C-alpha positions as a Python dict, from the first residue, in 0.01 Angstrom:
ca = {
    (1, 'X'): (0, 0, 0),
    (2, 'X'): (120, 352, -76),
    (3, 'X'): (211, 497, 262),
    (4, 'X'): (455, 780, 201),
    (5, 'X'): (691, 996, 0),
    (6, 'X'): (1068, 986, 43),
    (7, 'X'): (1237, 1322, -21),
    (8, 'X'): (1612, 1379, -51),
    (9, 'X'): (1721, 1682, 153),
    (10, 'X'): (2041, 1877, 203),
    (11, 'X'): (1897, 2001, 534),
    (12, 'X'): (1661, 1735, 669),
    (13, 'X'): (1539, 1938, 968),
    (14, 'X'): (1464, 2249, 761),
    (15, 'X'): (1277, 2053, 493),
    (16, 'X'): (1078, 1856, 750),
    (17, 'X'): (980, 2180, 923),
    (18, 'X'): (886, 2349, 594),
    (19, 'X'): (662, 2066, 477),
    (20, 'X'): (499, 2021, 818),
    (21, 'X'): (404, 2389, 810),
    (22, 'X'): (320, 2392, 438),
    (23, 'X'): (75, 2101, 469),
    (24, 'X'): (-33, 2202, 821),
    (25, 'X'): (6, 1833, 903),
    (26, 'X'): (-270, 1742, 655),
    (27, 'X'): (-117, 1469, 440),
    (28, 'X'): (-402, 1218, 422),
    (29, 'X'): (-200, 976, 638),
    (30, 'X'): (91, 975, 392),
    (31, 'X'): (423, 1003, 571),
    (32, 'X'): (675, 1253, 428),
    (33, 'X'): (1017, 1106, 505),
    (34, 'X'): (1328, 1315, 450),
    (35, 'X'): (1664, 1149, 390),
    (36, 'X'): (2000, 1325, 381),
    (37, 'X'): (2182, 1385, 55),
    (38, 'X'): (2487, 1584, -44),
    (39, 'X'): (2359, 1639, -399),
    (40, 'X'): (2164, 1960, -466),
    (41, 'X'): (1865, 1951, -698),
    (42, 'X'): (1951, 1979, -1067),
    (43, 'X'): (1794, 2244, -1290),
    (44, 'X'): (1562, 1982, -1442),
    (45, 'X'): (1200, 1961, -1325),
    (46, 'X'): (1134, 1675, -1082),
    (47, 'X'): (932, 1383, -1217),
    (48, 'X'): (734, 1362, -894),
    (49, 'X'): (583, 1663, -717),
    (50, 'X'): (323, 1744, -454),
    (51, 'X'): (3, 1948, -497),
    (52, 'X'): (-145, 2150, -212),
    (53, 'X'): (-499, 2287, -195),
    (54, 'X'): (-509, 2666, -201),
    (55, 'X'): (-865, 2683, -75),
    (56, 'X'): (-1105, 2974, -131),
    (57, 'X'): (-839, 3218, -7),
    (58, 'X'): (-567, 3078, -234),
    (59, 'X'): (-384, 3409, -282),
    (60, 'X'): (-324, 3433, 94),
    (61, 'X'): (-224, 3066, 101),
    (62, 'X'): (41, 3132, -165),
    (63, 'X'): (163, 3432, 37),
    (64, 'X'): (180, 3213, 350),
    (65, 'X'): (390, 2953, 167),
    (66, 'X'): (623, 3221, 30),
    (67, 'X'): (670, 3354, 384),
    (68, 'X'): (763, 3000, 497),
    (69, 'X'): (1049, 2993, 247),
    (70, 'X'): (892, 2883, -82),
    (71, 'X'): (977, 3067, -405),
    (72, 'X'): (789, 3109, -731),
    (73, 'X'): (899, 2865, -1001),
    (74, 'X'): (873, 2871, -1379),
    (75, 'X'): (876, 2526, -1539),
    (76, 'X'): (721, 2651, -1862),
    (77, 'X'): (367, 2612, -1729),
    (78, 'X'): (234, 2925, -1901),
    (79, 'X'): (-106, 3062, -1798),
    (80, 'X'): (-256, 2791, -1575),
    (81, 'X'): (-518, 2795, -1295),
    (82, 'X'): (-266, 2703, -1027),
    (83, 'X'): (53, 2847, -883),
    (84, 'X'): (387, 2674, -923),
    (85, 'X'): (622, 2721, -629),
    (86, 'X'): (941, 2553, -510),
    (87, 'X'): (1031, 2446, -158),
    (88, 'X'): (1351, 2577, 8),
    (89, 'X'): (1564, 2323, -184),
    (90, 'X'): (1406, 2391, -524),
    (91, 'X'): (1156, 2103, -545),
    (92, 'X'): (855, 2220, -745),
    (93, 'X'): (503, 2193, -606),
    (94, 'X'): (166, 2334, -706),
    (95, 'X'): (-99, 2527, -517),
    (96, 'X'): (-434, 2440, -671),
    (97, 'X'): (-711, 2697, -686),
    (98, 'X'): (-1077, 2631, -598),
    (99, 'X'): (-1265, 2428, -857),
    (100, 'X'): (-959, 2232, -970),
    (101, 'X'): (-1065, 1886, -1088),
    (102, 'X'): (-1029, 1614, -827),
    (103, 'X'): (-958, 1838, -525),
    (104, 'X'): (-1159, 1718, -223),
    (105, 'X'): (-1012, 1945, 48),
    (106, 'X'): (-951, 2316, 107),
    (107, 'X'): (-603, 2277, 258),
    (108, 'X'): (-308, 2044, 290),
    (109, 'X'): (-171, 1783, 55),
    (110, 'X'): (-425, 1682, -210),
    (111, 'X'): (-221, 1510, -481),
    (112, 'X'): (105, 1329, -542),
    (113, 'X'): (182, 1367, -912),
    (114, 'X'): (419, 1144, -1109),
    (115, 'X'): (506, 1216, -1472),
    (116, 'X'): (414, 931, -1706),
    (117, 'X'): (499, 931, -2077),
    (118, 'X'): (213, 824, -2305),
    (119, 'X'): (398, 506, -2404),
    (120, 'X'): (441, 406, -2037),
    (121, 'X'): (84, 481, -1928),
    (122, 'X'): (-60, 127, -1950),
    (123, 'X'): (233, -34, -1769),
    (124, 'X'): (238, 235, -1498),
    (125, 'X'): (-139, 220, -1451),
    (126, 'X'): (-124, -157, -1400),
    (127, 'X'): (181, -144, -1176),
    (128, 'X'): (67, 136, -948),
    (129, 'X'): (-287, 6, -904),
    (130, 'X'): (-132, -310, -759),
    (131, 'X'): (157, -145, -570),
    (132, 'X'): (-39, 143, -417),
    (133, 'X'): (-334, -85, -341),
    (134, 'X'): (-563, 215, -371),
    (135, 'X'): (-887, 82, -511),
    (136, 'X'): (-1061, 401, -628),
    (137, 'X'): (-951, 451, -988),
    (138, 'X'): (-1032, 723, -1242),
    (139, 'X'): (-903, 712, -1600),
    (140, 'X'): (-902, 1026, -1815),
    (141, 'X'): (-754, 1149, -2144),
    (142, 'X'): (-485, 1333, -1944),
    (143, 'X'): (-387, 1031, -1733),
    (144, 'X'): (-523, 850, -1431),
    (145, 'X'): (-591, 908, -1062),
    (146, 'X'): (-588, 660, -772),
    (147, 'X'): (-733, 709, -424),
    (148, 'X'): (-736, 489, -115),
    (149, 'X'): (-1117, 534, -106),
    (150, 'X'): (-1350, 745, -322),
    (151, 'X'): (-1354, 1017, -53),
    (152, 'X'): (-982, 1017, 36),
    (153, 'X'): (-851, 1372, 19),
    (154, 'X'): (-512, 1272, -129),
    (155, 'X'): (-483, 1116, -474),
    (156, 'X'): (-200, 968, -677),
    (157, 'X'): (-208, 1132, -1020),
    (158, 'X'): (-9, 1011, -1320),
    (159, 'X'): (5, 1149, -1670),
    (160, 'X'): (217, 1321, -1935),
    (161, 'X'): (435, 1499, -2009),
    (162, 'X'): (727, 1316, -1854),
    (163, 'X'): (1035, 1515, -1755),
    (164, 'X'): (1362, 1367, -1882),
    (165, 'X'): (1516, 1111, -1647),
    (166, 'X'): (1868, 1245, -1599),
    (167, 'X'): (1943, 1137, -1244),
    (168, 'X'): (1791, 963, -943),
    (169, 'X'): (1451, 1111, -851),
    (170, 'X'): (1465, 1343, -547),
    (171, 'X'): (1106, 1255, -451),
    (172, 'X'): (1005, 891, -453),
    (173, 'X'): (694, 692, -368),
    (174, 'X'): (708, 456, -70),
    (175, 'X'): (492, 149, -26),
    (176, 'X'): (450, -85, 270),
    (177, 'X'): (427, -453, 183),
    (178, 'X'): (471, -724, 451),
    (179, 'X'): (571, -993, 199),
    (180, 'X'): (823, -802, -12),
    (181, 'X'): (1193, -755, 48),
    (182, 'X'): (1256, -398, 169),
    (183, 'X'): (1467, -173, -51),
    (184, 'X'): (1466, 58, -348),
    (185, 'X'): (1322, -59, -681),
    (186, 'X'): (1238, 82, -1026),
    (187, 'X'): (888, 116, -1165),
    (188, 'X'): (792, 56, -1530),
    (189, 'X'): (931, 396, -1636),
    (190, 'X'): (1257, 374, -1441),
    (191, 'X'): (1144, 580, -1141),
    (192, 'X'): (1284, 472, -806),
    (193, 'X'): (1043, 375, -529),
    (194, 'X'): (1088, 232, -181),
    (195, 'X'): (942, -78, -19),
    (196, 'X'): (921, -110, 358),
    (197, 'X'): (760, -369, 583),
}
């Protein structure tokens, strides 16, 4: 079952503090686990990112996140109905405005988004339905969404475009499985993910 996100961090304590305050502890029972690294983020967009709900007062929510240490980020998104920010170590995340498709909460973490190239969609859809063990499934032209239950506030969203894979992913999915060997593995598109017991 999908139980968390592993995030590489130059400063584990600072990143943990930032994300605790950014999500206000609302992560839909997903655990954000920070692990030390000596490698700073590259200039390439991450393949996996987090989406936060902006709520009806989304402009003030963006201002709050900027005051916590986030910065505005340009990943070529153009004119979109959400705000792209980066955490203190440059990891992109989105703040979704009211009315955004699939958002079931006004605050906190609402989506974990993994890039999936069109040619990898079928394999990733099959793999992550079984690995995440989240039974609520929606399939759309733009990709697919999984939830633990139909009313779970956090969803796993996968779809194109896929950022180039140039190095190990800084953010990785983590699943708990009592019958699998713990460790780090690759999914159908070469993204690392963790298995714990």
